[in-house]
Coordinates of C-alpha atoms in Angstrom, one line a residue:
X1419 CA -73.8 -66.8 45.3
X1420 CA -71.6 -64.6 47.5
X1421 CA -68.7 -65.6 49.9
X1422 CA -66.0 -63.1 51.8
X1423 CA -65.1 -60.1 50.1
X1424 CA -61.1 -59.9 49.0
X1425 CA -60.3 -57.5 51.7
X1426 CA -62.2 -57.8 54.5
X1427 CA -62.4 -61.5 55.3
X1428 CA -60.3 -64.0 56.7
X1429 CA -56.9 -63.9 58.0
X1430 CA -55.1 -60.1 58.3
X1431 CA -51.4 -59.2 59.4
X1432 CA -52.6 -58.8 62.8
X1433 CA -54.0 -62.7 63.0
X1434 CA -50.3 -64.2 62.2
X1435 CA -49.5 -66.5 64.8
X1436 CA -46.3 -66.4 66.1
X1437 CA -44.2 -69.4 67.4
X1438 CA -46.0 -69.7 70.6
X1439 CA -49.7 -68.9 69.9
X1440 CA -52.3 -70.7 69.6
X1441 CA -52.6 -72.9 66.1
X1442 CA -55.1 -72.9 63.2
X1443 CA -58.7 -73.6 63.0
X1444 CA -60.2 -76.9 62.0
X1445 CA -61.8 -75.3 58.9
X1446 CA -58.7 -73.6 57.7
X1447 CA -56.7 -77.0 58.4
X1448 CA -59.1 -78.8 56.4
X1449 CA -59.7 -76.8 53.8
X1450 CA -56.0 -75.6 53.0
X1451 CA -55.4 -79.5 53.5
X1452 CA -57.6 -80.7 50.7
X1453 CA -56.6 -78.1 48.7
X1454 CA -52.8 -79.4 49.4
X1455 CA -54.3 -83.0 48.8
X1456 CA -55.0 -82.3 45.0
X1457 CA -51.1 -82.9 44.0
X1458 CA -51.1 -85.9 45.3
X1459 CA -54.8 -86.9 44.6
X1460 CA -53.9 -85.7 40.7
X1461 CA -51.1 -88.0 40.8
X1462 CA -52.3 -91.2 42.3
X1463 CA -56.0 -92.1 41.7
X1464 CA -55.3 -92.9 38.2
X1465 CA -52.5 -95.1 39.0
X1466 CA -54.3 -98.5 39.4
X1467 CA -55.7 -97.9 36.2
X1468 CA -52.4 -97.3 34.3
X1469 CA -51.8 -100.7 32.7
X1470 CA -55.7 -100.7 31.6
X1471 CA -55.1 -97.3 30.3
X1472 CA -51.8 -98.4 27.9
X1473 CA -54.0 -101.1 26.3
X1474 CA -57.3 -99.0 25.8
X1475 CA -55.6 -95.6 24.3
X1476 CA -52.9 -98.8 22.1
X1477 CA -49.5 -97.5 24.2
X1478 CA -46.6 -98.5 26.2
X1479 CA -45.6 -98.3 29.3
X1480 CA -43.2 -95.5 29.2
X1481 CA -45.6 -93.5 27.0
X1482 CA -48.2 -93.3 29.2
X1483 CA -45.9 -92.6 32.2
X1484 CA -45.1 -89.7 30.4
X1485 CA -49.1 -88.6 31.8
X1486 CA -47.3 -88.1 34.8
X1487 CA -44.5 -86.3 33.1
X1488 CA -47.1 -83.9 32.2
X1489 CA -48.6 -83.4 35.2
X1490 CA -45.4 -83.1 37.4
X1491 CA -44.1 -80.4 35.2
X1492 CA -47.6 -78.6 35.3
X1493 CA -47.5 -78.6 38.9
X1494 CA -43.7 -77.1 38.8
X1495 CA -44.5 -74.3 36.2
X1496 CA -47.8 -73.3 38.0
X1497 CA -46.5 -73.3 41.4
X1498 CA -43.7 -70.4 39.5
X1499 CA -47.3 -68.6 38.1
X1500 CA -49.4 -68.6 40.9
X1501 CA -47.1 -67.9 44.0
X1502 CA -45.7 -64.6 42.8
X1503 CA -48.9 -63.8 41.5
X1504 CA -50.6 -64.2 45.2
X1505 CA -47.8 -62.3 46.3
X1506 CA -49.0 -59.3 43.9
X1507 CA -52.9 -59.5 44.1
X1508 CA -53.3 -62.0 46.8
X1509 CA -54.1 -65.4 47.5
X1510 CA -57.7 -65.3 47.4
X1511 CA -58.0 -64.3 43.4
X1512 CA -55.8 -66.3 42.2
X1513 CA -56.7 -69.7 43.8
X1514 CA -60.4 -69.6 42.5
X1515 CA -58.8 -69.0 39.0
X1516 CA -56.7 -71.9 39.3
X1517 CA -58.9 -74.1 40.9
X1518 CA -61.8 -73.1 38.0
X1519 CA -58.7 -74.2 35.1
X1520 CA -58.3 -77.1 37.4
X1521 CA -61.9 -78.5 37.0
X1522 CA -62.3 -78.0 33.0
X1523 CA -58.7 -79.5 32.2
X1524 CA -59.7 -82.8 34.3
X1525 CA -62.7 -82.9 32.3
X1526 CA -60.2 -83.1 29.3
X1527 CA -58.3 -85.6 30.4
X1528 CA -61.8 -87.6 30.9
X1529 CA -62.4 -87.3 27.4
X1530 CA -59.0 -87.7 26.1
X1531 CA -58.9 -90.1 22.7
X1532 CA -55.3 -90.5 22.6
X1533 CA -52.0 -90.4 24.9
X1534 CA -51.1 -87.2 23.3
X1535 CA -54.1 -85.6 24.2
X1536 CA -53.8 -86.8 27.5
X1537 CA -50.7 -85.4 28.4
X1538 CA -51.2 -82.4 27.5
X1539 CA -54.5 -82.4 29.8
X1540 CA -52.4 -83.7 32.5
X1541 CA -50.1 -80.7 32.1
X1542 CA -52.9 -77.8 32.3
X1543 CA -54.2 -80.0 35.2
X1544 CA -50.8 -80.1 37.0
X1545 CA -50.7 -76.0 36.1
X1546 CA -53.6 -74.9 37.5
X1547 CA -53.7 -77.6 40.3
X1548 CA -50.1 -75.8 41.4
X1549 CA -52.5 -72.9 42.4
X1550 CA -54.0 -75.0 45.4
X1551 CA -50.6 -75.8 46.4
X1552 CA -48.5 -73.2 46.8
X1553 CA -51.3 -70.8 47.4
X1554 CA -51.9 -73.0 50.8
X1555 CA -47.8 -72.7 51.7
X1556 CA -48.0 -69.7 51.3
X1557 CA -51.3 -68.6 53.4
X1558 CA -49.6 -70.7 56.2
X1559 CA -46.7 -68.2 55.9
X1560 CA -49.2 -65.6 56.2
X1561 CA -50.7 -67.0 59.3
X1562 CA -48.0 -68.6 61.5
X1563 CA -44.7 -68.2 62.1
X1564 CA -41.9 -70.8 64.5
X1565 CA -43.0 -74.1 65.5
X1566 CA -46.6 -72.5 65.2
X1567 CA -46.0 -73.0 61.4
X1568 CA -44.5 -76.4 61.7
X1569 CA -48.0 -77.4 63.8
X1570 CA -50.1 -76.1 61.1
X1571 CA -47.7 -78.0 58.5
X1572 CA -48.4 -81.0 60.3
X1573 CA -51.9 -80.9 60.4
X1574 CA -51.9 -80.6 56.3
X1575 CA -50.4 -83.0 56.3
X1576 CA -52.1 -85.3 58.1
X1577 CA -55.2 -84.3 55.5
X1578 CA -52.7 -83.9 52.4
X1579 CA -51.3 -87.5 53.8
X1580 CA -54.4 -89.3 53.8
X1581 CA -55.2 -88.8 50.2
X1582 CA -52.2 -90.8 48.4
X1583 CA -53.4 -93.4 51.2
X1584 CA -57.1 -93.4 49.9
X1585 CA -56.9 -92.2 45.8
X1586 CA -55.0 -95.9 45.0
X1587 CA -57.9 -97.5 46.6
X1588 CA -60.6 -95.4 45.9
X1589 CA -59.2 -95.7 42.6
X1590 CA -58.8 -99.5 41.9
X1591 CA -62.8 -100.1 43.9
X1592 CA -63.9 -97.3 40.7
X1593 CA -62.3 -99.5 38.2
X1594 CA -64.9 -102.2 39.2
X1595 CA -67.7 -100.4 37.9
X1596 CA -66.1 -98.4 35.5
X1597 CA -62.7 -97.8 33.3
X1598 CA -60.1 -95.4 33.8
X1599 CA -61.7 -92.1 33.0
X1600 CA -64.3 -92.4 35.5
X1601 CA -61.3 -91.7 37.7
X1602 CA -60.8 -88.3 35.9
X1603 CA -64.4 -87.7 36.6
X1604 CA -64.1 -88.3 40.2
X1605 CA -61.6 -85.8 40.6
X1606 CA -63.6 -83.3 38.1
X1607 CA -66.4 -83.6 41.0
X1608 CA -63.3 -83.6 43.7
X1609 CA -62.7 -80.1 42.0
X1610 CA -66.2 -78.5 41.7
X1611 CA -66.7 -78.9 45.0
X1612 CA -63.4 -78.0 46.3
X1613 CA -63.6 -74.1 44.4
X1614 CA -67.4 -73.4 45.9
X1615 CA -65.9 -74.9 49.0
X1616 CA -63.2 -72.3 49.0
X1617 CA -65.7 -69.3 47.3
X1618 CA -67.7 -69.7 50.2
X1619 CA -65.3 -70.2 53.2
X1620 CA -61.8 -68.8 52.6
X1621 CA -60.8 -65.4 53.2
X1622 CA -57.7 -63.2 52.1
X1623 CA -54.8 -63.8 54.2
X1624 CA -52.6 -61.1 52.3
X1625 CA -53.7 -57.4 53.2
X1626 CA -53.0 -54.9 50.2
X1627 CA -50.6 -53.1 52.4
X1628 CA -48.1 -56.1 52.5
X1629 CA -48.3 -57.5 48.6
X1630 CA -45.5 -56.9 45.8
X1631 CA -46.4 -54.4 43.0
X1632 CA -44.9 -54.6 39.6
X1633 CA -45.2 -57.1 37.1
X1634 CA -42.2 -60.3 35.6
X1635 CA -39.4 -58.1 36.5
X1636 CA -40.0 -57.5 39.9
X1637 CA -40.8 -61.1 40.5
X1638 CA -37.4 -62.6 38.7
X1639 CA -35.3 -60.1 41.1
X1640 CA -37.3 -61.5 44.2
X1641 CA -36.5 -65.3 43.0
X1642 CA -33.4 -64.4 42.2
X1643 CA -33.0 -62.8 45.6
X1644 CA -33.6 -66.0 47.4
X1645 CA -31.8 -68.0 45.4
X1646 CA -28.3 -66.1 45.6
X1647 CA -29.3 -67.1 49.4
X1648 CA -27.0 -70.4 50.0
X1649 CA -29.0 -71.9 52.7
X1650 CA -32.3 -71.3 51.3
X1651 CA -31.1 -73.0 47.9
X1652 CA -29.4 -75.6 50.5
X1653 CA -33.1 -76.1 51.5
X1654 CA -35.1 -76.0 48.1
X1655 CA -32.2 -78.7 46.9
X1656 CA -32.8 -80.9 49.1
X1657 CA -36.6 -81.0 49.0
X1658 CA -36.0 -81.9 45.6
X1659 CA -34.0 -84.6 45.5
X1660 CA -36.1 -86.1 48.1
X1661 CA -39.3 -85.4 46.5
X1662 CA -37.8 -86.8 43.7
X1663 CA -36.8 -90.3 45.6
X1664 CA -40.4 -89.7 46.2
X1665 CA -41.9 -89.8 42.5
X1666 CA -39.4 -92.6 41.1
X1667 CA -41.7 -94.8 43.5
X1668 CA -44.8 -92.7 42.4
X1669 CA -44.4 -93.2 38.9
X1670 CA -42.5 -97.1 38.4
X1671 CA -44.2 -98.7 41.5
X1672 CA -47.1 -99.4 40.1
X1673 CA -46.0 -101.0 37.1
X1674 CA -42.9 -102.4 39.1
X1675 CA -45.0 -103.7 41.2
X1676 CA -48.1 -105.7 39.0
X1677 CA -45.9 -107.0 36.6
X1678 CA -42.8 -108.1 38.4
X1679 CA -44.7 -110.1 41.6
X1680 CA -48.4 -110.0 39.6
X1681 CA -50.2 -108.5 41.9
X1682 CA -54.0 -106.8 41.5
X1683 CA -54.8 -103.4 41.1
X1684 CA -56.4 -103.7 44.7
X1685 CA -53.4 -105.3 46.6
X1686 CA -51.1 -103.0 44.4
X1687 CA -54.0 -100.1 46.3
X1688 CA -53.3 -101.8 49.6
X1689 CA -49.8 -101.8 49.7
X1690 CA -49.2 -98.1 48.4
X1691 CA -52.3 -97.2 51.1
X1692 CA -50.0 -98.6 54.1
X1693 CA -46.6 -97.4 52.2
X1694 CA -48.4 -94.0 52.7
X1695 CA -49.2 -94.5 56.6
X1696 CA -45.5 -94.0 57.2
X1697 CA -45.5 -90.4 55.5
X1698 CA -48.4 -89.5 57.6
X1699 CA -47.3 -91.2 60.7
X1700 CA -44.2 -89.9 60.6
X1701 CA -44.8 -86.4 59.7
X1702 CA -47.7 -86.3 62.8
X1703 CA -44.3 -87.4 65.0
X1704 CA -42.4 -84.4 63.5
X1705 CA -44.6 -82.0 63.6
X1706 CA -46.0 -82.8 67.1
X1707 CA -43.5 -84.5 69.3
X1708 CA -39.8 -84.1 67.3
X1709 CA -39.7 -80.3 66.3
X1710 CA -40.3 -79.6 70.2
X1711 CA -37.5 -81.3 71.1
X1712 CA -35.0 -81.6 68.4
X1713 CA -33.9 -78.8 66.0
X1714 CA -34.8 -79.4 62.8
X1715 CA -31.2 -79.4 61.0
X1716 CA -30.9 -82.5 63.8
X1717 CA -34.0 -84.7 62.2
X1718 CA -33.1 -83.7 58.5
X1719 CA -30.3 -86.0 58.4
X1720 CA -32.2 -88.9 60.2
X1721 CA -35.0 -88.5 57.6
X1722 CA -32.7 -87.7 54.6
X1723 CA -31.0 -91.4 55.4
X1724 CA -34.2 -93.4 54.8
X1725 CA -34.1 -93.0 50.9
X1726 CA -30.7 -93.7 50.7
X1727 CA -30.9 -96.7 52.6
X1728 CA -34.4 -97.9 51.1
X1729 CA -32.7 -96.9 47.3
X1730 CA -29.7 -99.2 48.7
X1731 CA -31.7 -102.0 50.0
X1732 CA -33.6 -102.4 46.6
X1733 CA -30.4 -102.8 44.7
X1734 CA -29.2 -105.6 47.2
X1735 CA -33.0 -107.6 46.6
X1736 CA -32.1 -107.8 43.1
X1737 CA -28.5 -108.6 42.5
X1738 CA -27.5 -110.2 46.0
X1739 CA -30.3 -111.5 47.6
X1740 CA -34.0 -111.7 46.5
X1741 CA -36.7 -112.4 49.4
X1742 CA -39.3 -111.1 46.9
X1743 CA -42.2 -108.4 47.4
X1744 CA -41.4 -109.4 51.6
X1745 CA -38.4 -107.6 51.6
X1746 CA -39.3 -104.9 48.7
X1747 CA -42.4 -103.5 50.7
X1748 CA -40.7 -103.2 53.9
X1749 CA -37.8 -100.7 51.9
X1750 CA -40.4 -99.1 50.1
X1751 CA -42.4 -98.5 53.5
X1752 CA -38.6 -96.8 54.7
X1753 CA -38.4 -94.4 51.7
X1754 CA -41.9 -93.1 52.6
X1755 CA -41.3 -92.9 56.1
X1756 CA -38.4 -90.7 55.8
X1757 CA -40.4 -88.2 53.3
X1758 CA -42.7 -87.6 56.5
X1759 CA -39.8 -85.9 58.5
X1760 CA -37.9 -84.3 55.2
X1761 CA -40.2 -82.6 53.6
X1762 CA -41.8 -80.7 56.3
X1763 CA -38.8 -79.7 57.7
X1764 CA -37.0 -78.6 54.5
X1765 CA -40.1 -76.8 52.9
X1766 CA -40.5 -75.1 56.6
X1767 CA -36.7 -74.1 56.8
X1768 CA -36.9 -72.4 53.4
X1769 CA -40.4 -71.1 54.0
X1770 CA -38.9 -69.2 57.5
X1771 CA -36.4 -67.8 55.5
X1772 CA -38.6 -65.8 53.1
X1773 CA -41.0 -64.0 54.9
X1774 CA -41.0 -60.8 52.6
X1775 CA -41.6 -63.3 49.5
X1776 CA -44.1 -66.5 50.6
X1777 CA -45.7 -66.8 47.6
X1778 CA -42.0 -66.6 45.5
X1779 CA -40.3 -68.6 48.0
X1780 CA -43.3 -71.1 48.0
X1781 CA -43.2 -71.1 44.1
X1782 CA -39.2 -72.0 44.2
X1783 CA -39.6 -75.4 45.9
X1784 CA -42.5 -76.5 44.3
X1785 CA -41.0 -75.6 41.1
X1786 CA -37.9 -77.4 42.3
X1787 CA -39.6 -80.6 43.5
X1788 CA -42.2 -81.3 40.8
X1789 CA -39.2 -80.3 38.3
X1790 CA -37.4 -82.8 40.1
X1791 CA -40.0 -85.7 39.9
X1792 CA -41.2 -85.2 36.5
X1793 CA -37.5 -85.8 35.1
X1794 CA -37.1 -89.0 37.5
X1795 CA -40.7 -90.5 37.6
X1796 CA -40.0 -92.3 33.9
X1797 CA -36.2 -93.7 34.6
X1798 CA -37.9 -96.7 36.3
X1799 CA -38.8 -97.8 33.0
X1800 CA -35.6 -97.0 30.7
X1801 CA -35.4 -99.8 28.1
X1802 CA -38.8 -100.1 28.3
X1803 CA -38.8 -102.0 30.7
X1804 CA -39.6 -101.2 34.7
X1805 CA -37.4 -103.4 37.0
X1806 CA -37.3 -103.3 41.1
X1807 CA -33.4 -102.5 40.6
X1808 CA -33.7 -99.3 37.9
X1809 CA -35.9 -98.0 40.8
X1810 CA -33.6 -98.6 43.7
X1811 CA -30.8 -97.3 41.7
X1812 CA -33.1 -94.0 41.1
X1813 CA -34.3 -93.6 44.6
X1814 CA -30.8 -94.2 46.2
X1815 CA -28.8 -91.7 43.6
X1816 CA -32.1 -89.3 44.8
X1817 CA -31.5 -89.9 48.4
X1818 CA -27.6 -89.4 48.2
X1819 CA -28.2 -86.3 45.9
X1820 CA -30.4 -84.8 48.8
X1821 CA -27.9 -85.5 51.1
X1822 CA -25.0 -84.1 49.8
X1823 CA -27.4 -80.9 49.1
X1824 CA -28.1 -80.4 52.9
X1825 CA -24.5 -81.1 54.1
X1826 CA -23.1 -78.6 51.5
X1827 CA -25.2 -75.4 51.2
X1828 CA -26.9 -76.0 54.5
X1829 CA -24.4 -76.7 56.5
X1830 CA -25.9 -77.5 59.6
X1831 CA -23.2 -77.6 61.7
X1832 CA -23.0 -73.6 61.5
X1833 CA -25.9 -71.1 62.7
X1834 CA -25.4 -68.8 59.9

């Protein structure tokens, strides 16, 4: 079996598309896309199957949310492995390793006897999943440059946007004809496919003439280039914060959700597919209609409101006023609606600002944000347990935290 060679195929320095050419293929969208899609395909297929999964492995709720723990941090440590290491040998090598460790540690998690050995699955799936992501970032960096690179941000995630839609779904329809590993299976076939997919289509995007030598060293001094940078810190901050608004609903919703307003695996699927149309529709609007018209430091704060308000609005259903899972949705709906304008914009705004170190730069706020969501995806459940008001308190400290972080270090106000 043979695909393009690591020098010679693909994308080259001279293919870059600047901020008024013409924008990505439709293989390279989808393919980059689905390999963005693994985070959040990792993260939520399994989550219909969570309280089925405490009672078969004899845990608790907050134990087994610690699976997602696991997997959040593994996705933050890789992405600090794999982007400087693209940025030294490129992104082809690299991205078949990972996606390789990817599909054996899912296959552990399959077979997993206990919680323990579950987690620590999760976490080498997380790591070598992190290759697919920030690998992607950082090939877009390589490619496109200006609103070019907003376009082609857009487009992934239209495809990355569609799985957190579908994997709740697809998820509780499995759990009908089988239990909670055959999810784990699914996405061992998900990620089979996906590395021949990539063996045989994707080319090097990094020419030898513009990667980093040297080895840890030379690395740290680039990361720590970029973050003595305010604005880019400004940038990585608040994707974090937000991200993590994003993961207290990721990781408490599900249980939140079943055992506070009993609800079924499948309508807790349905709501989290349609809670997802608003990241997708709303980052298609950004990334098609609002970046042409509107600088970005303009929609941040628009965007960056919508988890403050939604963590707010939470809060006021459960110690004002309750109107019950009719007025919960609709906030949740608001919180992922806003993630569809802020993180595009902050990852792209931090991304434009590296362009001597895409994979490091890339690495820094995914490390930042999965950092970020695997130390706020348990607080939902403190006390053991999960209430609709520890999450809105979670989500609106996130949102204000983001906030704070773009009006700060950003300081949009300024140009410099």
């Amino acid at each position: 079996m043979t695909g393009p060679t690591t020098e010679t195929t693909g994308s080259t320095a001279d293919e870059r598309t600047t901020a008024g050419g013409a924008g990505p293929g439709r293989a390279t969208v989808v393919v980059l896309g689905s390999l963005v899609a693994l985070g959040p395909l990792t993260t939520d297929l399994y989550l219909p199957a969570i309280p089925e999964l405490t009672g078969d492995l004899g845990s608790t709720a907050p134990a087994v949310q610690l699976t997602l723990t696991g997997s959040l941090l593994g996705l933050a440590i890789g992405q600090l492995l794999f982007g400087p290491m693209s940025d030294r040998l490129g992104r082809r090598r690299p991205l078949l390793a990972g996606m390789v460790l990817y599909t054996l540690s899912t296959l552990l998690c399959a077979f997993a006897g206990s919680v323990a050995v579950l987690v620590g699955g999760r976490f080498l799936q997380g790591l070598s999943g992190a290759a697919g992501l920030v690998i992607a970032r950082a090939i877009a960096r390589d490619r496109f440059e200006g609103v070019a690179m907003i376009r082609f941000m857009a487009s992934l995630g239209l495809i990355s946007g569609l799985a957190p839609i579908f994997a709740p779904a697809v998820g509780a329809q499995l759990l009908r004809v089988t239990d909670w590993r055959g999810s784990f299976l699914a996405l061992v076939l998900f990620g089979a496919v996906l590395t021949a997919w990539v063996l045989l289509t994707l080319g090097e995007s990094l020419p030898p003439e513009r990667r980093h030598g040297g080895g840890l060293g030379t690395t740290l001094r680039a990361i720590g280039g970029l973050l003595r940078d305010r604005r880019f810190t400004g940038y990585v901050l608040t994707s974090a914060f937000s991200f993590g608004a994003l993961f207290a609903y990721v990781g408490g919703s599900s249980v939140v959700l079943q055992s506070e307003y009993q609800i079924s695996p499948q309508t807790y699927s349905l709501i989290f597919a349609v809670n997802s149309l608003g990241v997708v529709g709303f980052s298609q609007l950004n990334g098609r209609v609002l970046v042409q018209r509107l600088p970005m430091n303009r929609l941040l704060p628009i965007g960056l409101a919508a988890p403050l308000l939604a963590g707010l609005a939470l809060i006021l259903f459960t110690t004002v006023w309750d109107p019950g899972l009719a007025g919960v949705w609709p906030a949740l709906f608001l919180l992922m609606a806003g993630m569809g304008m802020v993180l595009p914009n902050s990852s792209a705004q931090a991304l434009t600002m590296a362009p001597h170190a895409a994979g490091s730069a890339s690495a820094l706020i995914g490390v930042s944000t999965f950092t970020c969501g695997a130390l706020v995806a348990p607080l939902s459940s403190l006390g053991g347990r999960p209430s609709v008001l520890l999450l809105g308190i979670v989500v609106a400290g996130c949102g204000a935290a983001a906030l704070i972080a773009f009006v700060l270090l950003c300081r949009p106000w300024t140009k410099n």
